[in-house]
XYZ file of C-alpha atoms in Angstrom:
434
model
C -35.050 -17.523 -52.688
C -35.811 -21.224 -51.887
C -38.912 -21.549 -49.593
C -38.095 -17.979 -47.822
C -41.014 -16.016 -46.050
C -40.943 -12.422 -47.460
C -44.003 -11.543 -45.324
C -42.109 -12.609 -42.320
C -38.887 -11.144 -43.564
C -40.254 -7.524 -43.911
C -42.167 -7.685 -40.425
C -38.799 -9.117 -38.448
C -36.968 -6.242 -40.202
C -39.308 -3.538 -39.085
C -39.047 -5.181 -35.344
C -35.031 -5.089 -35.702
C -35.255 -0.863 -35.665
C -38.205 -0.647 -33.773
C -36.459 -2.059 -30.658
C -33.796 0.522 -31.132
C -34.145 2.908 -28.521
C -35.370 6.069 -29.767
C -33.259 9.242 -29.933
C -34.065 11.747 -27.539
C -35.314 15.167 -27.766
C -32.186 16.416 -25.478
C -30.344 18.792 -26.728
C -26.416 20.170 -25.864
C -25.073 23.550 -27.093
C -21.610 22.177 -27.630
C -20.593 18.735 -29.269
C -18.527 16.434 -26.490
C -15.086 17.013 -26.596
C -13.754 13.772 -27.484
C -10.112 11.794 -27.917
C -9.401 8.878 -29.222
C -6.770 6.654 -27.383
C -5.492 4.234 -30.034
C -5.873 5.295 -33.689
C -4.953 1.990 -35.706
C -7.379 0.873 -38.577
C -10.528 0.291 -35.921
C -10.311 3.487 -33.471
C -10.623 4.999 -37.002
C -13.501 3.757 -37.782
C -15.344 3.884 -34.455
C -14.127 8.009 -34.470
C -15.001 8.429 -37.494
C -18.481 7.572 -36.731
C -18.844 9.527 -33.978
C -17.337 12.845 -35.884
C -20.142 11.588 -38.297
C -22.917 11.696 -36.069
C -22.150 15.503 -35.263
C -22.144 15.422 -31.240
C -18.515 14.785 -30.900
C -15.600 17.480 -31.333
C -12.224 16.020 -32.252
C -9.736 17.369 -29.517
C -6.907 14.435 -29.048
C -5.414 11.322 -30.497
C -3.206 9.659 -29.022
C -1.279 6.654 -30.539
C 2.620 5.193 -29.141
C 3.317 4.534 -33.256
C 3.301 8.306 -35.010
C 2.782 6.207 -38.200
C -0.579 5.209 -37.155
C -1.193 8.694 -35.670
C -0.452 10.085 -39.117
C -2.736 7.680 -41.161
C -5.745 8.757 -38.795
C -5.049 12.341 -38.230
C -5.271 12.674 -42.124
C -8.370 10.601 -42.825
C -9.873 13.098 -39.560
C -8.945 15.821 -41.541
C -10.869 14.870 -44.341
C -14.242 14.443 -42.517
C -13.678 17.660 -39.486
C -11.946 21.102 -39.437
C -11.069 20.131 -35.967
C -7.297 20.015 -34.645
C -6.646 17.406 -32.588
C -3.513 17.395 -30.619
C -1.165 14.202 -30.800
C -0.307 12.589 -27.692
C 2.008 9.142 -26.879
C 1.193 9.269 -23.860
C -2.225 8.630 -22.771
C -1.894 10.131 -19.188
C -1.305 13.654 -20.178
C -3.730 13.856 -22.867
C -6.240 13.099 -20.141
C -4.316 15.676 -17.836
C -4.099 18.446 -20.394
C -7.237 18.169 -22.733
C -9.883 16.368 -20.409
C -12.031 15.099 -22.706
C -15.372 14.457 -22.109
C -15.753 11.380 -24.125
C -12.714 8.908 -24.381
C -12.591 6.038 -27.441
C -10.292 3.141 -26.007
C -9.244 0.983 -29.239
C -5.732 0.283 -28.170
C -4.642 -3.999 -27.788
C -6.220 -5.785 -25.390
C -3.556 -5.633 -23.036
C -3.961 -1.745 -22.650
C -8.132 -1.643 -22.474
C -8.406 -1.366 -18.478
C -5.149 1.025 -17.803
C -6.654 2.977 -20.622
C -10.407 2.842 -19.241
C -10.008 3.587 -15.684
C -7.607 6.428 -16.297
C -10.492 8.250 -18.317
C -13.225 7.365 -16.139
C -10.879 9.018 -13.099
C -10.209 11.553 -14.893
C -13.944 12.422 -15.624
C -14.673 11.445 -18.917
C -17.521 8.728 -20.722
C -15.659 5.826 -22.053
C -16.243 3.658 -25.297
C -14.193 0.707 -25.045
C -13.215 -2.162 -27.884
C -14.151 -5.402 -26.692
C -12.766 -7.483 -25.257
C -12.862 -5.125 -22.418
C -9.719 -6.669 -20.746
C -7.336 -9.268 -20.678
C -7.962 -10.776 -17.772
C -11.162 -11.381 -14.963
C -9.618 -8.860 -12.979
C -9.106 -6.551 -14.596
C -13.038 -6.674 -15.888
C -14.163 -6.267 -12.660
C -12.041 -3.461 -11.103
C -13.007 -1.134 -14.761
C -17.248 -2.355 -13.937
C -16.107 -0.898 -10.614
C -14.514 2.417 -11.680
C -17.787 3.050 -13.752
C -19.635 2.815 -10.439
C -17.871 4.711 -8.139
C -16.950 7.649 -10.710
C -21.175 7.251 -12.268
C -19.900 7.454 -16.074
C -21.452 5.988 -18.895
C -19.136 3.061 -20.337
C -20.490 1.135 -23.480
C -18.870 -1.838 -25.093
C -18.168 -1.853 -28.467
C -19.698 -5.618 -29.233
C -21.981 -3.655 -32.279
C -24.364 -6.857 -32.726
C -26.571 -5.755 -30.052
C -27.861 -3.270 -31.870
C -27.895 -4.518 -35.674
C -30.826 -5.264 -37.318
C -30.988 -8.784 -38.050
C -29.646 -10.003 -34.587
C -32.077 -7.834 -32.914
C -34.650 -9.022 -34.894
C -33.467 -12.354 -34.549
C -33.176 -12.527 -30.519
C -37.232 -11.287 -31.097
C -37.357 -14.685 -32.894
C -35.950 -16.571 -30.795
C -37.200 -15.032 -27.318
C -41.014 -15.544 -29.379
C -40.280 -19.281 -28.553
C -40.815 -19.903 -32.120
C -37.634 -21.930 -32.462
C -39.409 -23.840 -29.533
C -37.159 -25.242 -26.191
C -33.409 -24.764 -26.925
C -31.153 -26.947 -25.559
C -27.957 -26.031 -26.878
C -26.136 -23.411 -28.805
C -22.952 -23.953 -31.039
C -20.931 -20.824 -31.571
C -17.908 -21.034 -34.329
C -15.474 -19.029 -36.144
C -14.247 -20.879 -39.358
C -11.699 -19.491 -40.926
C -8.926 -20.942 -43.396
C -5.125 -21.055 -43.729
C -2.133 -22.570 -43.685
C 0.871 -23.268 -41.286
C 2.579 -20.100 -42.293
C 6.059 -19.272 -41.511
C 8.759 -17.831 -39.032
C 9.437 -14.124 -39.320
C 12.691 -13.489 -37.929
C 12.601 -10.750 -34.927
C 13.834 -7.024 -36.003
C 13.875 -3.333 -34.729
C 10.879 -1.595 -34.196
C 10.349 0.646 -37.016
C 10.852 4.071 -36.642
C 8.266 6.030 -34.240
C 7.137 3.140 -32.435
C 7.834 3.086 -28.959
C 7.973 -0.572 -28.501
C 8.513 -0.456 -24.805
C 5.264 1.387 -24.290
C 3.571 -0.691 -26.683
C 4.041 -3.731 -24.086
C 3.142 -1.503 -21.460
C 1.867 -3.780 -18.432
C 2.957 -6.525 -20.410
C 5.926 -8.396 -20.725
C 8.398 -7.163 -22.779
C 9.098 -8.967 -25.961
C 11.366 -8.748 -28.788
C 9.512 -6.548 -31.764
C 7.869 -8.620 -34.757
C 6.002 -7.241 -37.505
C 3.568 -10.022 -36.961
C 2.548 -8.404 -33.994
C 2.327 -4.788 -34.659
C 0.141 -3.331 -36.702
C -3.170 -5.501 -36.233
C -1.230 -9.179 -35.468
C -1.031 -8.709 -31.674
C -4.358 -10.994 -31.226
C -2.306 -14.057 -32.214
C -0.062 -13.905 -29.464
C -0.814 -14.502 -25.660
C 0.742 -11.877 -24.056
C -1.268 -8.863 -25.472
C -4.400 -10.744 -26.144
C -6.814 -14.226 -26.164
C -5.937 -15.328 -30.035
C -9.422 -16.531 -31.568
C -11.397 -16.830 -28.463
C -11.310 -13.698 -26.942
C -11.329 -12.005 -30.250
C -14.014 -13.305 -31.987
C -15.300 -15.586 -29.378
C -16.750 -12.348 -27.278
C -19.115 -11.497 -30.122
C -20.617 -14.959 -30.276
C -20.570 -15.380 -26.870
C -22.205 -12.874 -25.769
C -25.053 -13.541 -28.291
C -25.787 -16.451 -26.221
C -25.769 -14.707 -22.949
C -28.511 -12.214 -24.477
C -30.658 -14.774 -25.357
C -31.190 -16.818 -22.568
C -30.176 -13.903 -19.824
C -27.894 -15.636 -18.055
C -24.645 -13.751 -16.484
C -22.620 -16.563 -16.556
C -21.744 -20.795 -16.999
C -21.164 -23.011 -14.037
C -18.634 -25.006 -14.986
C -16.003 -24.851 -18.176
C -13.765 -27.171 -20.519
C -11.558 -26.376 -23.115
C -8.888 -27.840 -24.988
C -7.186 -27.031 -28.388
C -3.584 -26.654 -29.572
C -1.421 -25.425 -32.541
C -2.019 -28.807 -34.803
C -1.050 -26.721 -38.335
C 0.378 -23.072 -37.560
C 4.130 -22.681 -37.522
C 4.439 -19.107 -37.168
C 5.424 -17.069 -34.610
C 2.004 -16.750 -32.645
C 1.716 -19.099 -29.731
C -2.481 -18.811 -29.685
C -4.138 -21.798 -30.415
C -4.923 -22.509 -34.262
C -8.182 -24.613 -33.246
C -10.019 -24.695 -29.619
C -13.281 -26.042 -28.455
C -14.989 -25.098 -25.322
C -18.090 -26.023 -23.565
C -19.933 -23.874 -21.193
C -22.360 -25.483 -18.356
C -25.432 -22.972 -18.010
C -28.741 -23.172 -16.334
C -31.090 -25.409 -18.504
C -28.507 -25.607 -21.796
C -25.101 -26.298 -23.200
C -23.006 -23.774 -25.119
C -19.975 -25.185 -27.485
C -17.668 -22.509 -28.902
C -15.245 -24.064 -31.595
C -12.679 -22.237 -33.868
C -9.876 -23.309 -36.368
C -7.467 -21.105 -38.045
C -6.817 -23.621 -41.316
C -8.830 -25.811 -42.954
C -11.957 -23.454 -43.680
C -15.315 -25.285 -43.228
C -17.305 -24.823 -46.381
C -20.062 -27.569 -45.187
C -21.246 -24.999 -42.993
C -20.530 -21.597 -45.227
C -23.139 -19.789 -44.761
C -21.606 -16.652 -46.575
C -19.561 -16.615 -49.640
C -16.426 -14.973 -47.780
C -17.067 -16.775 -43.841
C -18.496 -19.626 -41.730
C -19.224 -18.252 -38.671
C -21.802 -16.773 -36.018
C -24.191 -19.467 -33.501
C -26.637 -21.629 -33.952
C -29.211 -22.560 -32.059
C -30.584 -25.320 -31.696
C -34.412 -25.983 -30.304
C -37.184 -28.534 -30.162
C -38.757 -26.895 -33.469
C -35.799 -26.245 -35.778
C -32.413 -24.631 -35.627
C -31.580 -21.138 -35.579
C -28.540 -20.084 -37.590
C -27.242 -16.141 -36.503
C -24.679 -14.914 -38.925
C -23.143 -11.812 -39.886
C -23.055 -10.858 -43.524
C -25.628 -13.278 -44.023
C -28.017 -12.394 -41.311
C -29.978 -15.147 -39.517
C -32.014 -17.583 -40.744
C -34.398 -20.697 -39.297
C -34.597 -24.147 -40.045
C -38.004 -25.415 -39.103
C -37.683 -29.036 -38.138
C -40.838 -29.595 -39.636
C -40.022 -30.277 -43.626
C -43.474 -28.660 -44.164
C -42.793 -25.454 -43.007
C -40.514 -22.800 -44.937
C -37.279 -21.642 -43.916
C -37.286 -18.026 -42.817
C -34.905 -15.658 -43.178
C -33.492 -12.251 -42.571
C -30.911 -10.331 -44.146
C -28.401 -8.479 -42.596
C -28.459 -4.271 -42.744
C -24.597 -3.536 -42.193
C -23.252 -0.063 -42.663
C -19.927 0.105 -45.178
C -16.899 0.691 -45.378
C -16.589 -2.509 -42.353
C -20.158 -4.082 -42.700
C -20.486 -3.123 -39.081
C -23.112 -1.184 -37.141
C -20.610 0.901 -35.349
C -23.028 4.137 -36.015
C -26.020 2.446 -34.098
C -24.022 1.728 -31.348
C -22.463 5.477 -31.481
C -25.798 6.891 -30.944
C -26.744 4.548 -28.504
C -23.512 5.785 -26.222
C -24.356 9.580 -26.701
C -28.215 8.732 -25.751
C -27.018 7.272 -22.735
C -24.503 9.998 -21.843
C -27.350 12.694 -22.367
C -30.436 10.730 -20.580
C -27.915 9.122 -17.887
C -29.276 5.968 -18.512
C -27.033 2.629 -19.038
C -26.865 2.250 -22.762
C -27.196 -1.342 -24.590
C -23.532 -2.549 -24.327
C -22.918 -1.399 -20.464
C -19.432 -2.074 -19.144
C -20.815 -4.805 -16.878
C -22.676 -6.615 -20.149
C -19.915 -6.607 -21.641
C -17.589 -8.166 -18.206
C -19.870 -10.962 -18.474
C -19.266 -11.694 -22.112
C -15.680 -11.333 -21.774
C -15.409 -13.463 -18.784
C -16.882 -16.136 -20.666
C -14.640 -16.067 -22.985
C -11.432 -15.313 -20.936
C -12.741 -18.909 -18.761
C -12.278 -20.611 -21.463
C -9.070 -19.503 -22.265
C -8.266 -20.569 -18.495
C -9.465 -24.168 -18.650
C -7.392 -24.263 -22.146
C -4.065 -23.304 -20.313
C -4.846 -25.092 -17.128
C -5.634 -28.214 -19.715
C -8.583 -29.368 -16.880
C -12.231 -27.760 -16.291
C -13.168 -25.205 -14.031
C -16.157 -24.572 -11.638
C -17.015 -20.791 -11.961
C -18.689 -19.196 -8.861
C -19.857 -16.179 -10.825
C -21.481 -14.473 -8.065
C -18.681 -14.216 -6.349
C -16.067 -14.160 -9.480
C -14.177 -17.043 -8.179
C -13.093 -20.732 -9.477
C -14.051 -23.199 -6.593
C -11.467 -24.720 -5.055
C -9.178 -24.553 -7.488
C -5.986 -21.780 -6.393
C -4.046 -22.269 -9.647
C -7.193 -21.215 -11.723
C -7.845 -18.348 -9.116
C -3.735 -17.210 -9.531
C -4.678 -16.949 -13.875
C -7.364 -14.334 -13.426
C -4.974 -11.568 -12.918
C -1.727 -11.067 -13.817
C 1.581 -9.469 -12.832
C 2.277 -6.090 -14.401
C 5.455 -5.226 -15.026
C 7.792 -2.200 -14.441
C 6.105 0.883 -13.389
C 2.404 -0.490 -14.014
C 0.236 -1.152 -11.346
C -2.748 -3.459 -11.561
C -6.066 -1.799 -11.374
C -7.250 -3.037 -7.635
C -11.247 -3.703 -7.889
């Protein structure tokens, strides 16, 4: 370990779980009766840690593709002798089981029509990021949490794993001195791909209910299960998948809610597939005292800046005494600009099967629910991250900047932008109203 500062290591990773909040001494007869609404490969995992963490009691899942419904409902069987009942339709689960907790893990398109139903309908929500598709829609679920007082957490898991809690200590210490600018990047290779030709939706998925809100579009296998990201109308391709994560890293550290003004441009320079999101973007964020970049590409993988084996990706930041790498599998490490000093570093602490910290964040939610107190990832934190990525994804298909009034969750003078932070729902869908 070249030049790496074990004393420093071992004392940053005691810090990371000491400023995990502490478990309280509250106690509830019964576990929360608890449904999950969208069961592919991630509402899996997020369920299965809560069945883990033994406050939760399995009473609905509810999926519009039984073959997903089947793959979870067997790996729940495995791990609970509870019976769930299977739902399509996420409307009368919440009429006819009112759960108490509610996971939302469905596509992006879905997360607000999904949220604010629960919250109405009385229960706690954990939603995927990011929480919606569009500003709007952000604001009007941050509003149902207020008016219906329910705890809603976020699922952006890096505010409570080790290493980047440990590393916002570092960085908040001022010991990576004045920082002037953060770069936040996604890396990832590949190659133009190919057309798949349109076909049926396979049997038990309802494909019109699948697009929901959303316009309806001819089925692809690309899209469904776990391709919808790539393609605009259910999601925000790289940015608002990844970007969210990184993003909101940034807005952590230097506790701002939002930029002032916003470029981005990109394009589709390699893929020839059927997604329409772009294959490489760059955006740059105008904040209060600093600049923040966000770059991705979908091909040519950057191994310069692999910091991992299997990825190139997380933020660095840069300040007037060295830069500040945050990562993922590789946890975070600092580059003193000093060539006296070591470089000190901190592994990660990820859970398996997902190298996630999913449980943390589990226990964080059911803290929250029992002391009543907003819990790390609060609905509203989690607005603000998505917003800043979502107004990127605006300048990008307005092809000009934007001035953000954040305050007041408008673009200034600018009605075009203003029209692209909501959208029209179709067919019997109405848009949440904030």
């Amino acid at each position: 370990m070249d030049r790496r500062t074990f004393i420093e290591k071992s004392a940053l990773a005691g810090a990371a779980f000491s400023s995990l909040p502490l478990l309280s001494a509250i106690s509830r007869a019964a576990p929360y009766r608890t449904a999950l609404i969208g069961t592919g490969w991630w509402g899996t995992n997020i369920l299965r840690c809560a069945l883990q963490s033994g406050e939760n009691k399995l009473v609905a899942l509810c999926d519009v593709d039984d073959n997903q419904l089947k793959v979870c409902a067997a790996e729940m069987a495995k791990l609970t002798p509870d019976k769930p009942k299977i739902y399509k339709d996420y409307r009368e689960l919440l009429a006819k089981e009112k759960p108490e907790v509610v996971i939302v893990a469905t596509p992006d398109h879905w997360h607000a029509l999904c949220c604010i139903a629960a919250i109405e309908s009385g229960a706690h929500v954990y939603v995927e990021k990011p929480i919606s598709h569009t500003i709007k829609e952000g604001r009007a679920m941050v509003n149902a949490t207020r008016k219906h007082g329910k705890i809603a957490q976020v699922g952006t898991h890096r505010r409570v794993s080790p290493h980047n809690v440990s590393g916002m200590e570092f960085l908040k210490s001022g010991k990576a001195g004045k920082i002037g600018m953060a770069r936040a990047f996604v890396h990832y290779g590949g190659g133009p791909g190919q057309k798949t030709p349109d076909s049926e939706p396979p049997q038990g998925l309802d494909w019109d209910f699948y697009c929901g809100p959303a316009q309806l579009m001819p089925y692809n296998k690309t899209m469904h299960p776990r391709g919808f990201r790539g393609y605009l109308n259910f999601a925000n391709g790289t940015l608002g998948d990844w970007g969210i994560h990184w993003l909101d890293q940034v807005l952590w550290w230097s506790e701002q809610k939002y930029p002032k003004k916003i470029y981005s441009t990109g394009g589709r320079a390699i893929r020839q597939d059927n997604t329409d999101a772009p294959d490489h973007q760059v955006a740059v964020y105008d904040f209060d005292g600093f600049t923040l970049e966000w770059e991705h590409r979908n091909f040519a993988a950057n191994n310069a800046e692999k910091t991992h084996p299997q990825q190139a990706v997380g933020v660095y930041f840069y300040g007037t005494e060295g830069t500040f790498h945050m990562g993922w599998l590789d946890g975070w490490t600092f580059y003193p600009t000093d060539p006296k000093k070591p470089v000190i570093h901190q592994d990660a602490q990820l859970n398996k099967p997902d190298d996630q910290n999913i449980k943390e964040l589990w226990a964080n939610f059911i803290e929250s629910i029992k002391t009543n107190k907003p819990p790390i990832s609060e609905i509203e934190i989690g607005q603000r991250s998505t917003n800043v990525a979502l107004l990127g994804m605006l300048s990008y298909k307005l092809g000009r900047s934007i001035v953000w009034d954040g305050e007041k969750e408008t673009i200034q003078g600018d009605a075009e932008a203003n029209n692209l932070l909501s959208r029209e729902y179709r067919g019997e869908w109405k848009y949440p109203q904030a």
